Amino acid sequence: MGKTGTLHNMAGQLCGTSYAIQYMDQFTTEPKGEAGDGALFG
């Protein structure tokens, strides 16, 4: 993975240096009805 960004640096300062990169820089959606049975808001 590339260079850490502003959000990662800020989270590292708030949560400690062991903060993992767990966020995405985009949102993914799908049409209603195509979500799996275990969907949170389905």
PDB file of C-alpha atoms in Angstrom:
ATOM      1  CA  MET A   1       0.000   0.000   0.000  1.00  0.00           C
ATOM      2  CA  GLY A   2       1.146   3.514  -0.697  1.00  0.00           C
ATOM      3  CA  LYS A   3       1.880   6.472   1.495  1.00  0.00           C
ATOM      4  CA  THR A   4      -0.457   7.060   4.434  1.00  0.00           C
ATOM      5  CA  GLY A   5      -2.905   9.927   4.093  1.00  0.00           C
ATOM      6  CA  THR A   6      -4.205  12.623   6.398  1.00  0.00           C
ATOM      7  CA  LEU A   7      -7.015  10.483   7.842  1.00  0.00           C
ATOM      8  CA  HIS A   8      -4.627   7.638   8.635  1.00  0.00           C
ATOM      9  CA  ASN A   9      -2.129   9.988  10.283  1.00  0.00           C
ATOM     10  CA  MET A  10      -4.862  11.604  12.414  1.00  0.00           C
ATOM     11  CA  ALA A  11      -6.285   8.222  13.435  1.00  0.00           C
ATOM     12  CA  GLY A  12      -2.789   7.066  14.345  1.00  0.00           C
ATOM     13  CA  GLN A  13      -2.390  10.052  16.655  1.00  0.00           C
ATOM     14  CA  LEU A  14      -5.778   9.438  18.292  1.00  0.00           C
ATOM     15  CA  CYS A  15      -5.660   5.640  18.505  1.00  0.00           C
ATOM     16  CA  GLY A  16      -1.953   4.960  18.813  1.00  0.00           C
ATOM     17  CA  THR A  17       0.666   3.882  16.317  1.00  0.00           C
ATOM     18  CA  SER A  18      -0.794   0.391  15.839  1.00  0.00           C
ATOM     19  CA  TYR A  19      -3.862   1.734  14.006  1.00  0.00           C
ATOM     20  CA  ALA A  20      -4.430  -0.391  10.906  1.00  0.00           C
ATOM     21  CA  ILE A  21      -5.533   0.886   7.511  1.00  0.00           C
ATOM     22  CA  GLN A  22      -9.182  -0.184   7.598  1.00  0.00           C
ATOM     23  CA  TYR A  23     -11.005   2.518   5.679  1.00  0.00           C
ATOM     24  CA  MET A  24     -11.840   2.787   1.989  1.00  0.00           C
ATOM     25  CA  ASP A  25     -11.599   5.921  -0.117  1.00  0.00           C
ATOM     26  CA  GLN A  26     -14.846   5.086  -1.893  1.00  0.00           C
ATOM     27  CA  PHE A  27     -18.373   3.886  -1.179  1.00  0.00           C
ATOM     28  CA  THR A  28     -19.875   0.757  -2.702  1.00  0.00           C
ATOM     29  CA  THR A  29     -23.634   0.366  -3.073  1.00  0.00           C
ATOM     30  CA  GLU A  30     -25.867  -2.244  -4.637  1.00  0.00           C
ATOM     31  CA  PRO A  31     -29.517  -2.216  -5.717  1.00  0.00           C
ATOM     32  CA  LYS A  32     -32.117  -3.195  -3.113  1.00  0.00           C
ATOM     33  CA  GLY A  33     -32.888  -6.896  -3.224  1.00  0.00           C
ATOM     34  CA  GLU A  34     -29.408  -7.945  -4.314  1.00  0.00           C
ATOM     35  CA  ALA A  35     -27.944  -7.856  -0.814  1.00  0.00           C
ATOM     36  CA  GLY A  36     -27.246 -11.153   0.886  1.00  0.00           C
ATOM     37  CA  ASP A  37     -29.462 -12.727   3.529  1.00  0.00           C
ATOM     38  CA  GLY A  38     -27.145 -11.424   6.241  1.00  0.00           C
ATOM     39  CA  ALA A  39     -27.429  -7.811   5.089  1.00  0.00           C
ATOM     40  CA  LEU A  40     -27.491  -5.292   7.902  1.00  0.00           C
ATOM     41  CA  PHE A  41     -30.217  -3.078   6.407  1.00  0.00           C
ATOM     42  CA  GLY A  42     -31.898  -5.539   4.041  1.00  0.00           C
TER      43      GLY A  42
END
